[in-house]
Tab-separated table of C-alpha atoms and ligand atoms in Angstrom:
chain	number	residue	atom	x	y	z
A	1	MET	CA	174.927	51.781	119.322
A	2	ILE	CA	171.698	51.305	117.386
A	3	PRO	CA	172.284	48.331	115.054
A	4	PHE	CA	171.141	48.354	111.429
A	5	SER	CA	169.136	45.136	111.178
A	6	PRO	CA	169.436	42.561	113.968
A	7	PRO	CA	167.574	39.279	113.396
A	8	ARG	CA	164.550	38.545	115.578
A	9	MET	CA	165.694	35.419	117.394
A	10	ASP	CA	163.850	34.475	120.556
A	11	GLN	CA	162.803	31.507	122.681
A	12	HIS	CA	159.985	30.616	120.311
A	13	ILE	CA	162.482	30.144	117.481
A	14	VAL	CA	164.889	28.276	119.747
A	15	ASP	CA	162.081	25.902	120.787
A	16	GLU	CA	160.999	25.203	117.218
A	17	VAL	CA	164.574	24.642	116.036
A	18	SER	CA	165.278	22.403	119.032
A	19	LYS	CA	162.288	20.248	118.164
A	20	VAL	CA	163.636	19.739	114.665
A	21	LEU	CA	167.157	19.074	115.919
A	22	LEU	CA	165.859	16.324	118.192
A	23	SER	CA	163.264	14.963	115.766
A	24	GLY	CA	165.577	12.633	113.889
A	25	TRP	CA	165.109	14.637	110.676
A	26	ILE	CA	167.239	17.771	110.232
A	27	THR	CA	167.686	18.202	106.485
A	28	THR	CA	165.000	18.825	103.830
A	29	GLY	CA	161.811	17.162	105.017
A	30	PRO	CA	158.375	17.788	106.500
A	31	LYS	CA	159.124	21.287	107.850
A	32	THR	CA	160.424	22.473	104.501
A	33	LYS	CA	157.395	21.036	102.695
A	34	LEU	CA	155.064	22.725	105.198
A	35	PHE	CA	156.895	26.046	104.844
A	36	GLU	CA	156.565	25.799	101.050
A	37	GLN	CA	152.825	25.199	101.346
A	38	LYS	CA	152.322	28.087	103.778
A	39	LEU	CA	154.305	30.424	101.563
A	40	ALA	CA	152.252	29.435	98.518
A	41	ASP	CA	149.066	30.145	100.516
A	42	TYR	CA	150.397	33.482	101.762
A	43	VAL	CA	151.488	34.654	98.324
A	44	GLY	CA	148.676	33.043	96.352
A	45	CYS	CA	150.919	31.544	93.696
A	46	ARG	CA	150.760	28.135	92.037
A	47	LYS	CA	153.778	26.500	93.697
A	48	VAL	CA	156.746	27.320	95.923
A	49	ILE	CA	160.107	25.622	96.277
A	50	CYS	CA	162.460	26.572	99.106
A	51	LEU	CA	166.220	26.565	98.643
A	52	ASN	CA	169.273	27.671	100.571
A	53	SER	CA	169.272	31.168	99.042
A	54	ALA	CA	167.526	33.480	96.622
A	55	THR	CA	170.634	33.346	94.491
A	56	ALA	CA	170.338	29.578	94.086
A	57	GLY	CA	166.637	29.961	93.310
A	58	MET	CA	167.207	32.512	90.551
A	59	GLU	CA	169.967	30.431	89.004
A	60	LEU	CA	167.918	27.226	89.043
A	61	VAL	CA	164.999	28.946	87.324
A	62	LEU	CA	167.265	30.355	84.612
A	63	ARG	CA	168.823	26.924	84.128
A	64	TRP	CA	165.425	25.228	84.075
A	65	PHE	CA	164.390	27.683	81.327
A	66	GLY	CA	167.548	26.804	79.412
A	67	VAL	CA	169.338	30.154	79.599
A	68	GLY	CA	172.925	29.690	78.476
A	69	PRO	CA	175.819	30.937	76.347
A	70	GLY	CA	174.732	33.338	73.610
A	71	ASP	CA	171.638	34.430	75.554
A	72	GLU	CA	170.939	37.801	77.126
A	73	VAL	CA	169.090	38.595	80.345
A	74	ILE	CA	167.962	42.148	81.123
A	75	ILE	CA	168.615	43.376	84.671
A	76	PRO	CA	168.842	46.783	86.353
A	77	ALA	CA	172.293	48.250	87.044
A	78	TYR	CA	170.979	49.261	90.455
A	79	THR	CA	170.830	45.973	92.354
A	80	TYR	CA	172.763	43.526	94.468
A	81	CYS	CA	175.483	41.546	92.679
A	82	SER	CA	173.505	38.312	92.891
A	83	THR	CA	171.103	39.416	90.125
A	84	ALA	CA	173.975	39.638	87.630
A	85	ASN	CA	176.010	36.714	88.933
A	86	VAL	CA	173.322	34.108	88.337
A	87	VAL	CA	173.099	35.186	84.691
A	88	MET	CA	176.875	34.969	84.322
A	89	HIS	CA	176.980	31.540	86.012
A	90	CYS	CA	174.669	30.296	83.263
A	91	GLY	CA	177.095	31.597	80.653
A	92	ALA	CA	174.651	34.272	79.468
A	93	LYS	CA	175.212	38.028	79.313
A	94	PRO	CA	173.530	40.400	81.767
A	95	ILE	CA	172.243	43.414	79.863
A	96	MET	CA	172.221	46.132	82.483
A	97	VAL	CA	169.832	49.031	82.101
A	98	ASP	CA	169.353	52.210	84.083
A	99	ILE	CA	166.595	52.719	86.632
A	100	ASP	CA	163.565	54.961	86.410
A	101	GLN	CA	163.524	58.565	87.495
A	102	LYS	CA	160.476	58.053	89.760
A	103	ASP	CA	161.911	55.354	92.049
A	104	PHE	CA	164.854	52.944	92.419
A	105	ASN	CA	163.445	50.308	90.058
A	106	ILE	CA	164.231	49.262	86.489
A	107	SER	CA	162.849	51.548	83.778
A	108	LEU	CA	160.363	50.099	81.323
A	109	ALA	CA	161.543	52.364	78.503
A	110	ASN	CA	165.110	51.189	79.019
A	111	ILE	CA	164.043	47.536	78.900
A	112	ARG	CA	162.335	48.122	75.567
A	113	ASN	CA	165.495	49.670	74.126
A	114	VAL	CA	167.659	46.615	74.732
A	115	VAL	CA	165.394	43.698	73.812
A	116	THR	CA	166.992	41.617	71.031
A	117	ASN	CA	166.488	38.163	69.530
A	118	LYS	CA	168.914	36.908	72.206
A	119	THR	CA	166.826	38.112	75.166
A	120	LYS	CA	165.572	35.133	77.174
A	121	ALA	CA	164.569	36.710	80.488
A	122	ILE	CA	164.075	39.939	82.385
A	123	ILE	CA	164.865	40.125	86.095
A	124	PRO	CA	163.141	43.194	87.571
A	125	VAL	CA	164.260	43.894	91.148
A	126	ASP	CA	161.868	45.278	93.788
A	127	ILE	CA	164.405	47.568	95.384
A	128	SER	CA	163.632	48.220	99.064
A	129	GLY	CA	160.474	46.086	98.737
A	130	PHE	CA	158.646	48.439	96.344
A	131	PRO	CA	157.182	46.456	93.419
A	132	CYS	CA	158.265	47.192	89.844
A	133	ASP	CA	155.791	48.152	87.091
A	134	TYR	CA	154.683	44.574	86.559
A	135	ASP	CA	151.609	45.085	84.381
A	136	GLU	CA	153.713	47.108	81.965
A	137	ILE	CA	156.603	44.636	81.972
A	138	ASN	CA	154.229	41.676	81.531
A	139	ALA	CA	152.486	43.496	78.681
A	140	LEU	CA	155.781	44.320	76.994
A	141	VAL	CA	156.940	40.696	76.778
A	142	ARG	CA	153.547	39.785	75.263
A	143	GLU	CA	153.610	42.409	72.496
A	144	ASP	CA	153.472	40.782	69.051
A	145	GLU	CA	156.634	42.438	67.824
A	146	ILE	CA	158.599	41.498	70.945
A	147	LYS	CA	157.295	37.910	70.754
A	148	ARG	CA	158.315	37.668	67.101
A	149	LEU	CA	161.867	38.550	68.109
A	150	PHE	CA	161.986	35.737	70.676
A	151	SER	CA	163.904	32.720	69.473
A	152	ALA	CA	163.158	29.528	71.408
A	153	ASN	CA	165.948	26.974	71.900
A	154	THR	CA	164.223	24.600	74.324
A	155	GLU	CA	160.827	22.991	74.724
A	156	ASP	CA	159.967	25.217	77.679
A	157	GLN	CA	161.019	28.339	75.797
A	158	GLN	CA	158.826	27.205	72.911
A	159	ARG	CA	155.904	26.619	75.242
A	160	LEU	CA	156.222	30.093	76.775
A	161	GLY	CA	156.870	31.668	73.392
A	162	ARG	CA	158.198	34.851	74.896
A	163	ILE	CA	160.676	36.389	77.324
A	164	LEU	CA	160.449	34.992	80.885
A	165	VAL	CA	159.769	37.509	83.660
A	166	MET	CA	161.440	36.444	86.904
A	167	ALA	CA	161.261	38.987	89.716
A	168	ASP	CA	164.205	39.338	92.074
A	169	ALA	CA	161.835	39.725	95.002
A	170	ALA	CA	164.609	39.330	97.586
A	171	HIS	CA	163.243	42.393	99.408
A	172	SER	CA	159.564	42.201	98.705
A	173	ILE	CA	157.732	39.376	100.437
A	174	GLY	CA	154.501	40.921	101.708
A	175	ALA	CA	154.481	43.773	99.201
A	176	VAL	CA	151.222	44.350	97.330
A	177	TYR	CA	150.713	45.044	93.636
A	178	LYS	CA	147.196	45.978	92.483
A	179	GLY	CA	145.627	44.046	95.334
A	180	LYS	CA	147.733	40.942	94.726
A	181	MET	CA	150.572	39.719	96.883
A	182	ASN	CA	153.955	40.267	95.327
A	183	GLY	CA	155.329	36.968	94.117
A	184	SER	CA	152.101	36.126	92.320
A	185	VAL	CA	152.315	38.653	89.491
A	186	THR	CA	155.229	37.326	87.394
A	187	ASP	CA	156.148	33.963	85.807
A	188	ALA	CA	158.499	33.420	88.732
A	189	ALA	CA	159.503	35.490	91.753
A	190	VAL	CA	162.303	34.729	94.171
A	191	PHE	CA	162.352	35.755	97.845
A	192	SER	CA	165.437	35.870	100.035
A	193	PHE	CA	165.409	34.773	103.667
A	194	HIS	CA	168.962	35.925	104.344
A	195	ALA	CA	169.651	37.145	107.900
A	196	VAL	CA	169.057	40.839	107.111
A	197	LYS	CA	165.852	40.390	105.134
A	198	ASN	CA	162.314	41.037	106.451
A	199	LEU	CA	161.639	37.333	106.958
A	200	THR	CA	164.667	35.200	107.718
A	201	THR	CA	165.617	31.542	107.951
A	202	SER	CA	169.247	32.658	108.667
A	203	GLU	CA	170.035	31.773	105.048
A	204	GLY	CA	167.408	30.714	102.579
A	205	GLY	CA	165.224	31.586	99.648
A	206	ALA	CA	162.031	30.589	97.873
A	207	VAL	CA	160.960	30.442	94.260
A	208	CYS	CA	157.302	31.273	93.599
A	209	LEU	CA	156.130	29.663	90.374
A	210	ASN	CA	153.319	31.332	88.573
A	211	LEU	CA	153.836	30.275	85.003
A	212	PRO	CA	150.855	30.153	82.614
A	213	GLU	CA	148.394	27.234	82.790
A	214	GLU	CA	150.079	25.199	80.068
A	215	PHE	CA	153.007	24.600	82.402
A	216	ASP	CA	152.816	21.739	84.885
A	217	VAL	CA	154.228	23.466	87.952
A	218	ASP	CA	154.420	20.199	89.909
A	219	GLU	CA	156.690	18.847	87.221
A	220	ILE	CA	158.801	22.023	87.281
A	221	TYR	CA	158.981	21.710	91.072
A	222	ARG	CA	160.352	18.176	90.683
A	223	ARG	CA	162.931	19.365	88.188
A	224	LEU	CA	164.080	22.267	90.372
A	225	ASN	CA	164.196	19.925	93.380
A	226	MET	CA	166.282	17.457	91.400
A	227	LYS	CA	168.677	20.221	90.323
A	228	SER	CA	169.008	21.360	93.948
A	229	LEU	CA	170.092	17.866	95.057
A	230	HIS	CA	172.939	16.833	92.759
A	231	GLY	CA	170.546	15.838	89.991
A	232	GLN	CA	169.430	12.808	91.994
A	233	SER	CA	166.221	11.193	90.860
A	234	LYS	CA	165.033	10.838	94.487
A	235	ASP	CA	165.589	13.077	97.485
A	236	ALA	CA	166.496	11.722	100.934
A	237	LEU	CA	162.924	11.912	102.198
A	238	ALA	CA	161.548	10.004	99.207
A	239	LYS	CA	164.130	7.274	99.719
A	240	VAL	CA	163.201	6.848	103.378
A	241	LYS	CA	159.452	7.120	102.780
A	242	ALA	CA	159.540	4.457	100.107
A	243	GLY	CA	160.842	2.022	102.698
A	244	GLY	CA	163.729	-0.421	102.499
A	245	GLY	CA	164.730	-1.754	99.151
A	246	ASN	CA	164.235	1.668	97.667
A	247	TRP	CA	167.774	2.825	98.126
A	248	ARG	CA	168.592	2.914	94.426
A	249	TYR	CA	168.545	6.238	92.611
A	250	ASP	CA	169.854	7.676	89.401
A	251	VAL	CA	171.687	10.927	88.744
A	252	LEU	CA	169.964	12.548	85.821
A	253	GLU	CA	172.360	15.477	85.357
A	254	PRO	CA	175.294	16.983	87.266
A	255	GLY	CA	173.153	19.074	89.613
A	256	TYR	CA	173.863	21.515	92.421
A	257	LYS	CA	173.521	21.346	96.210
A	258	CYS	CA	171.277	24.110	97.410
A	259	ASN	CA	168.319	22.573	99.251
A	260	MET	CA	166.743	24.151	102.342
A	261	MET	CA	167.118	22.256	105.635
A	262	ASP	CA	164.222	21.654	108.041
A	263	ILE	CA	166.277	23.533	110.659
A	264	GLN	CA	165.936	26.628	108.476
A	265	ALA	CA	162.290	25.985	107.641
A	266	ALA	CA	161.485	25.790	111.375
A	267	ILE	CA	162.729	29.370	111.748
A	268	GLY	CA	160.835	30.421	108.631
A	269	LEU	CA	157.543	28.986	109.892
A	270	VAL	CA	157.743	31.107	113.050
A	271	GLU	CA	158.776	34.150	111.036
A	272	LEU	CA	155.909	33.725	108.574
A	273	GLU	CA	153.348	33.373	111.342
A	274	ARG	CA	154.295	36.705	112.869
A	275	TYR	CA	155.141	38.389	109.604
A	276	ASP	CA	152.103	40.617	109.322
A	277	SER	CA	152.479	41.878	112.885
A	278	ASN	CA	156.156	42.611	112.170
A	279	LEU	CA	155.039	44.527	109.083
A	280	ASN	CA	152.794	46.704	111.224
A	281	ARG	CA	155.733	47.894	113.290
A	282	ARG	CA	157.741	48.487	110.134
A	283	LYS	CA	154.876	50.636	108.788
A	284	GLU	CA	154.900	52.737	111.961
A	285	ILE	CA	158.645	53.230	111.601
A	286	PHE	CA	158.259	54.392	107.996
A	287	SER	CA	155.623	56.943	109.115
A	288	PHE	CA	157.823	58.101	111.962
A	289	TYR	CA	160.658	58.799	109.518
A	290	ASP	CA	158.310	60.536	107.059
A	291	ASN	CA	157.070	62.862	109.775
A	292	ALA	CA	160.499	63.515	111.259
A	293	PHE	CA	161.921	64.584	107.890
A	294	ALA	CA	158.844	66.378	106.551
A	295	ASN	CA	160.369	69.817	107.056
A	296	GLU	CA	163.938	68.942	106.132
A	297	ASP	CA	164.638	70.456	102.723
A	298	LEU	CA	167.767	68.412	102.159
A	299	ILE	CA	166.272	65.032	102.989
A	300	ILE	CA	164.303	63.297	100.252
A	301	CYS	CA	162.069	60.552	101.640
A	302	PRO	CA	161.351	57.409	99.600
A	303	THR	CA	158.215	56.563	97.620
A	304	TYR	CA	156.854	53.359	99.081
A	305	LYS	CA	153.124	53.490	98.554
A	306	THR	CA	150.969	54.540	95.604
A	307	ASP	CA	147.382	53.864	94.484
A	308	ILE	CA	148.424	50.497	93.102
A	309	LYS	CA	151.553	49.468	94.996
A	310	GLU	CA	152.629	49.057	98.578
A	311	THR	CA	156.117	48.165	99.709
A	312	SER	CA	157.093	45.324	102.034
A	313	TYR	CA	158.643	48.026	104.237
A	314	HIS	CA	162.073	46.431	103.890
A	315	LEU	CA	164.388	49.418	103.437
A	316	TYR	CA	163.821	53.092	104.215
A	317	MET	CA	166.100	54.717	101.653
A	318	ILE	CA	166.555	58.468	102.027
A	319	ARG	CA	168.528	60.721	99.720
A	320	VAL	CA	170.414	63.841	100.656
A	321	ALA	CA	169.617	66.443	98.001
A	322	GLY	CA	172.706	67.599	96.164
A	323	ALA	CA	175.155	65.472	98.147
A	324	THR	CA	178.158	64.095	96.278
A	325	GLU	CA	179.397	60.578	96.944
A	326	ALA	CA	182.124	61.995	99.232
A	327	GLN	CA	179.647	64.143	101.155
A	328	ARG	CA	177.282	61.197	101.590
A	329	ASP	CA	180.140	59.082	102.925
A	330	GLU	CA	181.046	61.895	105.321
A	331	ILE	CA	177.437	62.160	106.517
A	332	ILE	CA	177.455	58.422	107.199
A	333	ASN	CA	180.634	58.775	109.271
A	334	HIS	CA	178.962	61.510	111.328
A	335	ILE	CA	175.864	59.346	111.835
A	336	PHE	CA	177.981	56.435	113.080
A	337	GLU	CA	179.768	58.805	115.480
A	338	LYS	CA	176.329	59.500	116.942
A	339	GLN	CA	175.934	55.778	117.671
A	340	VAL	CA	173.542	54.955	114.838
A	341	SER	CA	174.190	52.314	112.153
A	342	VAL	CA	173.083	53.037	108.618
A	343	ASN	CA	173.839	51.472	105.253
A	344	VAL	CA	173.940	52.132	101.502
A	345	HIS	CA	171.761	50.192	99.019
A	346	PHE	CA	173.304	49.649	96.490
A	347	GLN	CA	176.539	50.416	94.718
A	348	PRO	CA	175.416	50.192	91.065
A	349	LEU	CA	177.088	47.116	89.596
A	350	PRO	CA	179.196	48.992	86.992
A	351	LEU	CA	181.138	50.484	89.933
A	352	LEU	CA	182.320	47.027	91.013
A	353	THR	CA	185.397	45.265	89.627
A	354	ALA	CA	183.722	42.070	88.406
A	355	TYR	CA	181.434	44.030	86.063
A	356	LYS	CA	183.629	47.061	85.308
A	357	SER	CA	186.251	44.642	84.017
A	358	GLN	CA	183.633	43.208	81.620
A	359	GLY	CA	183.149	46.631	80.070
A	360	TYR	CA	180.122	47.971	81.968
A	361	ASP	CA	180.631	51.719	82.401
A	362	ILE	CA	178.940	53.708	85.169
A	363	ARG	CA	178.646	56.705	82.823
A	364	ASP	CA	175.962	54.753	80.952
A	365	TYR	CA	173.812	54.684	84.114
A	366	PRO	CA	173.402	58.304	85.229
A	367	GLU	CA	170.129	57.755	87.096
A	368	SER	CA	171.597	54.857	89.069
A	369	PHE	CA	174.742	56.759	89.958
A	370	GLY	CA	172.816	59.922	90.791
A	371	LYS	CA	170.590	58.112	93.258
A	372	TYR	CA	173.374	55.984	94.701
A	373	GLN	CA	175.656	58.912	95.421
A	374	ASN	CA	173.314	60.560	97.893
A	375	GLU	CA	171.506	57.494	99.262
A	376	ILE	CA	171.487	56.396	102.921
A	377	THR	CA	169.406	53.511	104.314
A	378	LEU	CA	168.069	53.872	107.851
A	379	PRO	CA	167.437	51.080	110.373
A	380	VAL	CA	164.003	49.398	110.334
A	381	TYR	CA	163.186	46.406	112.537
A	382	PHE	CA	160.535	45.044	114.874
A	383	ASN	CA	161.920	46.261	118.213
A	384	LEU	CA	163.296	49.637	117.254
A	385	SER	CA	161.633	51.780	119.929
A	386	ASP	CA	160.321	55.312	119.554
A	387	ASP	CA	163.290	56.492	121.629
A	388	ASP	CA	165.638	54.740	119.210
A	389	LEU	CA	163.830	56.364	116.292
A	390	ALA	CA	164.228	59.773	117.886
A	391	GLN	CA	167.955	59.104	118.213
A	392	VAL	CA	168.203	57.977	114.582
A	393	THR	CA	166.356	60.971	113.159
A	394	LYS	CA	168.276	63.434	115.335
A	395	ALA	CA	171.590	61.895	114.261
A	396	VAL	CA	170.631	61.999	110.579
A	397	LYS	CA	169.383	65.584	110.663
A	398	GLU	CA	172.461	66.807	112.540
A	399	ALA	CA	174.890	64.923	110.325
A	400	VAL	CA	173.266	66.288	107.169
A	401	LYS	CA	173.520	69.859	108.532
A	402	GLU	CA	177.120	69.384	109.658
A	403	VAL	CA	178.249	68.253	106.224
A	404	MET	CA	175.940	70.160	103.873
A	405	THR	CA	176.003	73.657	105.410
B	501	PLP	C1	169.804	39.737	99.413
B	501	PLP	C2	169.607	39.906	97.952
B	501	PLP	C3	169.788	38.847	97.062
B	501	PLP	C4	170.398	37.544	97.451
B	501	PLP	O1	169.725	36.833	98.395
B	501	PLP	P1	170.412	35.501	98.988
B	501	PLP	O2	169.299	34.818	99.668
B	501	PLP	O3	171.502	35.959	99.915
B	501	PLP	O4	170.950	34.737	97.850
B	501	PLP	C5	169.460	39.027	95.731
B	501	PLP	N1	169.013	40.205	95.281
B	501	PLP	C6	168.851	41.264	96.097
B	501	PLP	C7	168.310	42.537	95.536
B	501	PLP	C8	169.174	41.148	97.460
B	501	PLP	O5	169.065	42.213	98.255
């Protein structure tokens, strides 16, 4: 069976993790700080904080910005549940909008339609690793009329004076937007290092801070760090470093517990070092799929590179032209019977109970449903061989023919 997305775990990782395990320091410490620095260098953003997930990172940023009850946050309907959940955890309302016709990402026109005086943030999602239209989104939140609508409730909101743009970049570390690394083009961007993502720490995430100059990102880092550790005024490392007698700390607010451990950072450091060479194999796989399906009328290949954008090569999302949801599911069953694992990204949120029960209706998101119903994601990972790829493409082509003709 060809798996969908096995993690790349090898002796190098085992060695690095072992060193940390035996070092006397296993929680947040020097490895995490080093990983944060290397990520900031890689992305070219002002500051990075690592946490135990992207979800935690997105929620902490929203909470830092003061998003709460009565506020609205604009998100795409076509995303993973995490994007909506963090907004709901804060007590705010996710305003879901449909995606664009040209790709799987949030539509600029739809964002414009739903901005109100309650809008505090927009969370564009780089589905599959393909960057959203960031120049346009950044320009929109800076338009005079849109800024006039913005009503600031906190000092930080006042300082920004406009809607915050925080990218859900869970898929898109390594993607490029107009010559810049993704993660450096919005106020904040949050990567996921979950086991199935391009770069993994088993579980983990990172917040890239790129707020305008007038923000002290070191200070924001300290506040996010504090929130990630129960609201304690000092983290464990600071207490130890300061020497004896420095055991006393305060709890400034009832915080959360979502710090990254050095055990995780040790994996991340190895992953980051070989990330670009992993990307090269992923690129080859994308080309292989493009070529294999070039003459298949029923198979629509994804857009992942344009003049100004290049994906992180995270997900290869094909669509079967004209397939209904039931036919797509049937095709997937046939593909699995041929010993190939595939997946579906994503069920639009209004299809899921937690959101449907809040009144979100899939009929309001025709583009999202239309794309979802015939979408299939193919395996992409570093050691998928050309023989494996031949098996995948043969299975997909046959399954599509079996069901659609
Ligand atoms: C994986 C994923 C997340 C959540 O990442 P975690 O690190 O598991 O919290 C958020 N958004 C999208 C689009 C994802 O695919």
